[in-house]
Amino acid sequence: MDIPGAKDDKRSALAKRKELAQLASLFLKQHSAYDMIPVSFRLIVLDTKLLVTKALSALVQNGVESAPMYDAAQACYAGMLTTTDLVNLIQYYYSNFSYNEAIEDLGQVQLENYKELLMRFKSRQTNTLCANPLDTLYEISRRLLATDYSTLALVDEDTDNGNDVIVSVLSIYRILNFMAVNIDDKKKLKQHSLYDLEIGTYGDLITATMDVSVIDIIRMFVDNNISVVPILDDNGVVLNVFAESDIILLAREGLLDELNIPVSEALALRPDDYPGVHTCTQNDTLFSVLDTIRKTQVQRLIVVDDDIRPVGVVALSDVLRAMIV
């Protein structure tokens, strides 16, 4: 039996999503990646002759979650090294080797042989996604959403010799931030809630408590292809989150050989200015979600009910997907 008005509500929601997607898609088509390249910025590029241990150390010491790789012999872009790769490496080696054996093994592998190393677990491929700086943000957004990657390299061609030139990197976060600041018609962003736009993943959430070990959470990351786990108290209320970026903090503290520590100890290592956990409800508007993302630089929001219990997760890719045709 149909519920009176249900079909009309669904049609109204579809119309709202279409209207918003048309607005956002037009904006993205009017701007290229070049428009987002800052006047001054730092770009870390890793030579494929680097040992994997030194390359991962470069990520850790610079506090970045990804960096492009460059093959000097072939004069070409060779893919991205990411914290997700680090998480997969930890899971693989922790399950099969001792810490010292892992360091010794990785200390003999160069980035150019990294693809073979990644194939040892879950057949994961190196992220070789890239775009030209003159490609529209619409094209780049669709390219990112067609994969499970959140970042790609902007690669141009040297007109003198045809070699690849890595210009910058572009992430879903930066695209959403650019839109939040520069879309003129913000009224439409305030008219649509997460519920209206069906943004987020709901049900069967992977969660943990403060006494769960870090290595167990890393296994959750790998086994479920996720990058964040909400941390709950005994009543199921959200206390915090543990994310892939926290692995970087552990590595910086030299604790990759002590992953049996409870997550509570790992969270205590965060700096005072760490953005922490940010929640929202399904009734929050897209404008408020984008504003939170822009101000806090968080990579996802935990959707909670009235009792602060988690009901879903909103990733940046979920938000971007709802905003393009």
CSV table of C-alpha atoms in Angstrom, one decimal:
chain,number,residue,atom,x,y,z
A,1,MET,CA,0.0,0.0,0.0
A,2,ASP,CA,1.4,3.4,-1.0
A,3,ILE,CA,1.7,6.0,1.7
A,4,PRO,CA,-0.1,9.2,0.7
A,5,GLY,CA,2.3,11.9,-0.4
A,6,ALA,CA,5.3,9.5,-0.4
A,7,LYS,CA,5.7,9.6,-4.1
A,8,ASP,CA,5.4,13.4,-4.2
A,9,ASP,CA,8.1,13.7,-1.5
A,10,LYS,CA,10.4,11.4,-3.5
A,11,ARG,CA,9.8,13.4,-6.7
A,12,SER,CA,10.5,16.6,-4.7
A,13,ALA,CA,13.7,15.2,-3.3
A,14,LEU,CA,14.8,14.1,-6.8
A,15,ALA,CA,14.1,17.6,-8.2
A,16,LYS,CA,16.1,19.2,-5.4
A,17,ARG,CA,19.1,17.0,-6.1
A,18,LYS,CA,18.9,17.6,-9.8
A,19,GLU,CA,18.7,21.4,-9.3
A,20,LEU,CA,21.7,21.4,-6.9
A,21,ALA,CA,23.7,19.1,-9.2
A,22,GLN,CA,23.1,21.3,-12.2
A,23,LEU,CA,24.3,24.4,-10.2
A,24,ALA,CA,27.4,22.7,-8.9
A,25,SER,CA,28.3,21.0,-12.2
A,26,LEU,CA,28.0,24.3,-14.1
A,27,PHE,CA,30.4,25.9,-11.6
A,28,LEU,CA,32.9,23.0,-11.9
A,29,LYS,CA,32.8,23.2,-15.7
A,30,GLN,CA,33.6,26.9,-15.6
A,31,HIS,CA,36.9,26.3,-13.6
A,32,SER,CA,40.0,24.4,-14.3
A,33,ALA,CA,42.5,22.8,-11.9
A,34,TYR,CA,44.8,25.6,-12.8
A,35,ASP,CA,42.5,28.0,-11.0
A,36,MET,CA,43.2,26.2,-7.8
A,37,ILE,CA,47.0,26.2,-7.9
A,38,PRO,CA,48.2,28.6,-5.2
A,39,VAL,CA,50.8,31.3,-6.0
A,40,SER,CA,53.2,29.7,-3.4
A,41,PHE,CA,53.1,26.2,-2.1
A,42,ARG,CA,55.2,23.2,-1.1
A,43,LEU,CA,55.2,20.1,-3.3
A,44,ILE,CA,56.9,16.8,-2.2
A,45,VAL,CA,57.8,14.6,-5.1
A,46,LEU,CA,59.4,11.1,-4.5
A,47,ASP,CA,62.0,9.7,-6.9
A,48,THR,CA,61.2,6.0,-7.7
A,49,LYS,CA,64.8,5.1,-6.8
A,50,LEU,CA,64.1,5.9,-3.2
A,51,LEU,CA,63.8,3.0,-0.8
A,52,VAL,CA,60.2,2.4,0.4
A,53,THR,CA,61.3,3.0,4.0
A,54,LYS,CA,62.8,6.4,3.2
A,55,ALA,CA,59.8,7.4,1.1
A,56,LEU,CA,57.3,6.5,3.9
A,57,SER,CA,59.6,8.4,6.3
A,58,ALA,CA,59.3,11.5,4.0
A,59,LEU,CA,55.5,11.3,4.3
A,60,VAL,CA,55.7,11.0,8.1
A,61,GLN,CA,58.2,13.7,8.6
A,62,ASN,CA,56.3,16.2,6.4
A,63,GLY,CA,52.9,15.3,7.9
A,64,VAL,CA,51.3,14.6,4.5
A,65,GLU,CA,49.0,11.8,3.5
A,66,SER,CA,50.1,11.4,-0.1
A,67,ALA,CA,52.9,12.4,-2.4
A,68,PRO,CA,53.5,11.9,-6.2
A,69,MET,CA,56.3,9.6,-7.4
A,70,TYR,CA,58.5,10.4,-10.4
A,71,ASP,CA,60.5,8.1,-12.6
A,72,ALA,CA,63.6,10.1,-13.6
A,73,ALA,CA,64.8,7.4,-16.0
A,74,GLN,CA,61.6,7.5,-18.0
A,75,ALA,CA,60.9,11.2,-17.2
A,76,CYS,CA,57.4,10.4,-16.2
A,77,TYR,CA,54.9,10.5,-13.4
A,78,ALA,CA,54.8,7.1,-11.7
A,79,GLY,CA,51.8,7.3,-9.3
A,80,MET,CA,51.0,8.3,-5.7
A,81,LEU,CA,52.3,7.0,-2.4
A,82,THR,CA,49.6,7.3,0.3
A,83,THR,CA,48.9,6.6,3.9
A,84,THR,CA,46.5,3.9,2.7
A,85,ASP,CA,49.5,2.1,1.3
A,86,LEU,CA,51.2,2.4,4.6
A,87,VAL,CA,48.2,0.9,6.4
A,88,ASN,CA,48.2,-2.0,4.0
A,89,LEU,CA,51.9,-2.5,4.5
A,90,ILE,CA,51.5,-2.6,8.2
A,91,GLN,CA,48.7,-5.1,8.1
A,92,TYR,CA,50.6,-7.4,5.7
A,93,TYR,CA,53.9,-7.3,7.6
A,94,TYR,CA,52.4,-7.4,11.1
A,95,SER,CA,50.5,-10.6,10.1
A,96,ASN,CA,53.5,-12.4,8.5
A,97,PHE,CA,56.8,-11.0,9.9
A,98,SER,CA,58.4,-9.4,13.0
A,99,TYR,CA,58.9,-5.6,13.0
A,100,ASN,CA,62.7,-6.0,12.4
A,101,GLU,CA,62.1,-8.4,9.5
A,102,ALA,CA,59.6,-5.9,8.0
A,103,ILE,CA,62.1,-3.0,8.2
A,104,GLU,CA,64.8,-5.2,6.7
A,105,ASP,CA,62.6,-6.3,3.8
A,106,LEU,CA,61.3,-2.8,3.1
A,107,GLY,CA,64.8,-1.4,3.4
A,108,GLN,CA,65.7,-3.3,0.2
A,109,VAL,CA,62.7,-2.3,-1.9
A,110,GLN,CA,62.7,0.8,-4.1
A,111,LEU,CA,59.5,2.6,-5.1
A,112,GLU,CA,59.9,1.5,-8.7
A,113,ASN,CA,59.2,-2.0,-7.4
A,114,TYR,CA,56.3,-0.9,-5.2
A,115,LYS,CA,53.6,-2.2,-7.5
A,116,GLU,CA,54.9,-5.8,-7.0
A,117,LEU,CA,54.9,-5.2,-3.2
A,118,LEU,CA,51.3,-3.9,-3.2
A,119,MET,CA,50.2,-7.0,-5.1
A,120,ARG,CA,51.1,-9.2,-2.1
A,121,PHE,CA,47.9,-8.0,-0.4
A,122,LYS,CA,44.4,-7.6,-1.7
A,123,SER,CA,45.7,-7.0,-5.3
A,124,ARG,CA,45.8,-3.3,-4.6
A,125,GLN,CA,47.1,-1.2,-7.5
A,126,THR,CA,49.2,1.9,-7.2
A,127,ASN,CA,47.2,5.1,-7.6
A,128,THR,CA,48.4,6.4,-11.0
A,129,LEU,CA,45.5,8.8,-11.5
A,130,CYS,CA,46.4,12.2,-12.9
A,131,ALA,CA,45.0,15.1,-14.8
A,132,ASN,CA,46.2,18.1,-16.8
A,133,PRO,CA,46.1,21.4,-15.0
A,134,LEU,CA,43.8,22.8,-17.7
A,135,ASP,CA,41.2,20.0,-17.3
A,136,THR,CA,38.0,21.3,-15.8
A,137,LEU,CA,37.2,20.6,-12.1
A,138,TYR,CA,34.1,18.7,-13.4
A,139,GLU,CA,36.2,16.3,-15.4
A,140,ILE,CA,38.6,15.8,-12.5
A,141,SER,CA,35.8,15.3,-10.0
A,142,ARG,CA,34.2,12.6,-12.2
A,143,ARG,CA,37.6,10.9,-12.6
A,144,LEU,CA,38.2,10.8,-8.8
A,145,LEU,CA,34.7,9.5,-8.1
A,146,ALA,CA,35.1,6.7,-10.6
A,147,THR,CA,37.9,5.3,-8.2
A,148,ASP,CA,38.3,5.0,-4.5
A,149,TYR,CA,41.1,7.6,-4.5
A,150,SER,CA,40.7,11.1,-3.0
A,151,THR,CA,43.8,12.7,-4.5
A,152,LEU,CA,45.4,12.9,-7.9
A,153,ALA,CA,48.5,14.5,-9.4
A,154,LEU,CA,48.3,17.4,-11.8
A,155,VAL,CA,50.8,16.6,-14.6
A,156,ASP,CA,51.8,18.8,-17.5
A,157,GLU,CA,54.2,18.2,-20.4
A,158,ASP,CA,57.5,20.0,-20.9
A,159,THR,CA,57.1,21.6,-24.4
A,160,ASP,CA,60.9,21.3,-25.0
A,161,ASN,CA,61.3,17.6,-24.5
A,162,GLY,CA,57.9,16.1,-23.9
A,163,ASN,CA,58.8,15.0,-20.3
A,164,ASP,CA,56.1,14.9,-17.6
A,165,VAL,CA,56.2,17.8,-15.2
A,166,ILE,CA,54.4,17.2,-11.9
A,167,VAL,CA,52.7,20.6,-11.2
A,168,SER,CA,50.7,20.0,-8.0
A,169,VAL,CA,48.3,17.6,-6.4
A,170,LEU,CA,44.5,18.0,-6.1
A,171,SER,CA,42.2,16.4,-3.6
A,172,ILE,CA,38.4,16.1,-3.2
A,173,TYR,CA,38.8,18.2,0.0
A,174,ARG,CA,40.4,21.1,-2.0
A,175,ILE,CA,37.6,20.9,-4.6
A,176,LEU,CA,34.9,21.1,-2.0
A,177,ASN,CA,36.6,23.9,-0.2
A,178,PHE,CA,36.9,25.8,-3.5
A,179,MET,CA,33.2,25.3,-4.2
A,180,ALA,CA,32.1,26.3,-0.7
A,181,VAL,CA,34.0,29.6,-0.9
A,182,ASN,CA,33.3,30.6,-4.5
A,183,ILE,CA,29.8,29.4,-5.4
A,184,ASP,CA,27.7,32.5,-5.5
A,185,ASP,CA,24.2,31.0,-5.0
A,186,LYS,CA,24.8,29.8,-1.4
A,187,LYS,CA,21.0,30.0,-0.8
A,188,LYS,CA,20.5,26.7,-2.6
A,189,LEU,CA,23.2,25.0,-0.4
A,190,LYS,CA,21.2,26.1,2.7
A,191,GLN,CA,18.0,24.6,1.3
A,192,HIS,CA,19.1,21.0,1.1
A,193,SER,CA,19.8,18.7,4.0
A,194,LEU,CA,21.8,15.5,4.0
A,195,TYR,CA,18.5,13.6,4.2
A,196,ASP,CA,17.1,15.4,1.2
A,197,LEU,CA,20.2,14.7,-0.9
A,198,GLU,CA,20.7,11.1,0.5
A,199,ILE,CA,24.3,11.9,1.3
A,200,GLY,CA,26.3,9.4,3.4
A,201,THR,CA,26.6,5.7,4.2
A,202,TYR,CA,24.2,4.3,6.8
A,203,GLY,CA,23.8,1.1,8.7
A,204,ASP,CA,26.3,-1.7,9.7
A,205,LEU,CA,29.0,0.7,10.8
A,206,ILE,CA,32.3,-0.6,11.9
A,207,THR,CA,33.0,0.8,15.3
A,208,ALA,CA,35.4,0.2,18.3
A,209,THR,CA,35.9,1.1,21.9
A,210,MET,CA,38.8,2.8,23.6
A,211,ASP,CA,40.4,-0.5,24.8
A,212,VAL,CA,40.6,-2.0,21.3
A,213,SER,CA,44.2,-2.3,20.0
A,214,VAL,CA,45.5,-0.2,17.2
A,215,ILE,CA,46.5,-3.2,15.1
A,216,ASP,CA,42.9,-4.5,15.4
A,217,ILE,CA,41.6,-1.2,14.0
A,218,ILE,CA,44.2,-1.3,11.2
A,219,ARG,CA,42.7,-4.8,10.3
A,220,MET,CA,39.3,-3.1,10.2
A,221,PHE,CA,40.6,-0.6,7.8
A,222,VAL,CA,42.0,-3.2,5.5
A,223,ASP,CA,39.3,-5.8,5.7
A,224,ASN,CA,36.5,-3.3,5.2
A,225,ASN,CA,38.2,-0.9,2.8
A,226,ILE,CA,37.5,2.1,5.2
A,227,SER,CA,39.7,4.9,6.5
A,228,VAL,CA,38.0,5.8,9.7
A,229,VAL,CA,36.5,3.9,12.7
A,230,PRO,CA,34.2,5.7,15.2
A,231,ILE,CA,35.3,5.1,18.9
A,232,LEU,CA,32.3,4.6,21.2
A,233,ASP,CA,31.8,4.4,25.0
A,234,ASP,CA,29.9,1.5,26.7
A,235,ASN,CA,26.6,3.2,25.9
A,236,GLY,CA,27.4,3.4,22.2
A,237,VAL,CA,27.9,7.2,22.3
A,238,VAL,CA,30.6,8.6,19.9
A,239,LEU,CA,33.7,9.7,21.8
A,240,ASN,CA,36.2,10.0,19.0
A,241,VAL,CA,37.4,8.5,15.8
A,242,PHE,CA,40.6,6.7,14.7
A,243,ALA,CA,41.6,7.5,11.2
A,244,GLU,CA,44.4,6.5,8.8
A,245,SER,CA,46.0,9.8,9.4
A,246,ASP,CA,46.6,8.7,13.1
A,247,ILE,CA,49.0,6.1,11.7
A,248,ILE,CA,51.2,8.9,10.6
A,249,LEU,CA,51.3,10.2,14.2
A,250,LEU,CA,52.3,6.8,15.4
A,251,ALA,CA,55.0,6.5,12.9
A,252,ARG,CA,56.4,9.9,13.8
A,253,GLU,CA,56.6,8.8,17.4
A,254,GLY,CA,58.4,5.6,16.4
A,255,LEU,CA,55.6,3.4,17.7
A,256,LEU,CA,55.0,1.1,14.6
A,257,ASP,CA,56.5,-1.7,16.6
A,258,GLU,CA,54.0,-1.2,19.4
A,259,LEU,CA,50.7,-1.5,17.7
A,260,ASN,CA,49.1,-3.6,20.4
A,261,ILE,CA,48.6,-0.5,22.5
A,262,PRO,CA,44.9,0.5,23.1
A,263,VAL,CA,43.5,3.1,20.8
A,264,SER,CA,43.1,5.4,23.8
A,265,GLU,CA,46.9,5.7,24.1
A,266,ALA,CA,47.3,6.4,20.4
A,267,LEU,CA,44.7,9.2,20.4
A,268,ALA,CA,46.6,10.8,23.3
A,269,LEU,CA,49.5,11.4,20.9
A,270,ARG,CA,47.5,13.9,18.8
A,271,PRO,CA,48.7,17.5,18.9
A,272,ASP,CA,46.5,20.1,20.6
A,273,ASP,CA,45.4,21.6,17.3
A,274,TYR,CA,44.2,18.3,15.9
A,275,PRO,CA,40.7,18.7,14.4
A,276,GLY,CA,39.3,15.7,16.3
A,277,VAL,CA,35.9,14.2,15.8
A,278,HIS,CA,33.1,16.2,14.1
A,279,THR,CA,29.5,15.0,14.0
A,280,CYS,CA,26.4,16.1,12.1
A,281,THR,CA,22.8,15.0,11.8
A,282,GLN,CA,20.8,14.1,8.7
A,283,ASN,CA,18.9,17.3,9.1
A,284,ASP,CA,22.1,19.4,8.8
A,285,THR,CA,22.2,21.4,5.5
A,286,LEU,CA,24.8,20.9,2.8
A,287,PHE,CA,26.0,24.5,3.5
A,288,SER,CA,26.7,23.7,7.2
A,289,VAL,CA,28.5,20.5,6.3
A,290,LEU,CA,30.7,22.3,3.7
A,291,ASP,CA,31.4,25.0,6.2
A,292,THR,CA,32.5,22.5,8.8
A,293,ILE,CA,34.7,20.7,6.3
A,294,ARG,CA,36.3,24.1,5.2
A,295,LYS,CA,36.9,25.3,8.8
A,296,THR,CA,38.2,22.1,10.3
A,297,GLN,CA,39.8,20.3,7.4
A,298,VAL,CA,38.2,17.0,8.5
A,299,GLN,CA,38.0,14.2,5.9
A,300,ARG,CA,34.6,12.9,7.0
A,301,LEU,CA,31.8,13.5,9.4
A,302,ILE,CA,30.1,11.0,11.7
A,303,VAL,CA,26.3,11.2,11.4
A,304,VAL,CA,24.7,10.8,14.8
A,305,ASP,CA,21.1,10.6,16.2
A,306,ASP,CA,19.6,12.6,19.1
A,307,ASP,CA,21.5,10.5,21.6
A,308,ILE,CA,24.9,11.0,19.9
A,309,ARG,CA,25.0,7.4,18.7
A,310,PRO,CA,26.5,6.9,15.2
A,311,VAL,CA,24.1,6.1,12.4
A,312,GLY,CA,26.3,6.8,9.4
A,313,VAL,CA,29.4,8.4,7.9
A,314,VAL,CA,29.6,11.2,5.4
A,315,ALA,CA,32.9,11.1,3.4
A,316,LEU,CA,34.0,13.9,1.2
A,317,SER,CA,33.4,11.8,-1.9
A,318,ASP,CA,29.8,11.4,-0.8
A,319,VAL,CA,29.3,15.1,-0.7
A,320,LEU,CA,31.0,15.7,-4.1
A,321,ARG,CA,29.0,12.8,-5.7
A,322,ALA,CA,25.8,14.5,-4.7
A,323,MET,CA,26.8,17.8,-6.2
A,324,ILE,CA,27.5,16.8,-9.8
A,325,VAL,CA,25.4,15.4,-12.6
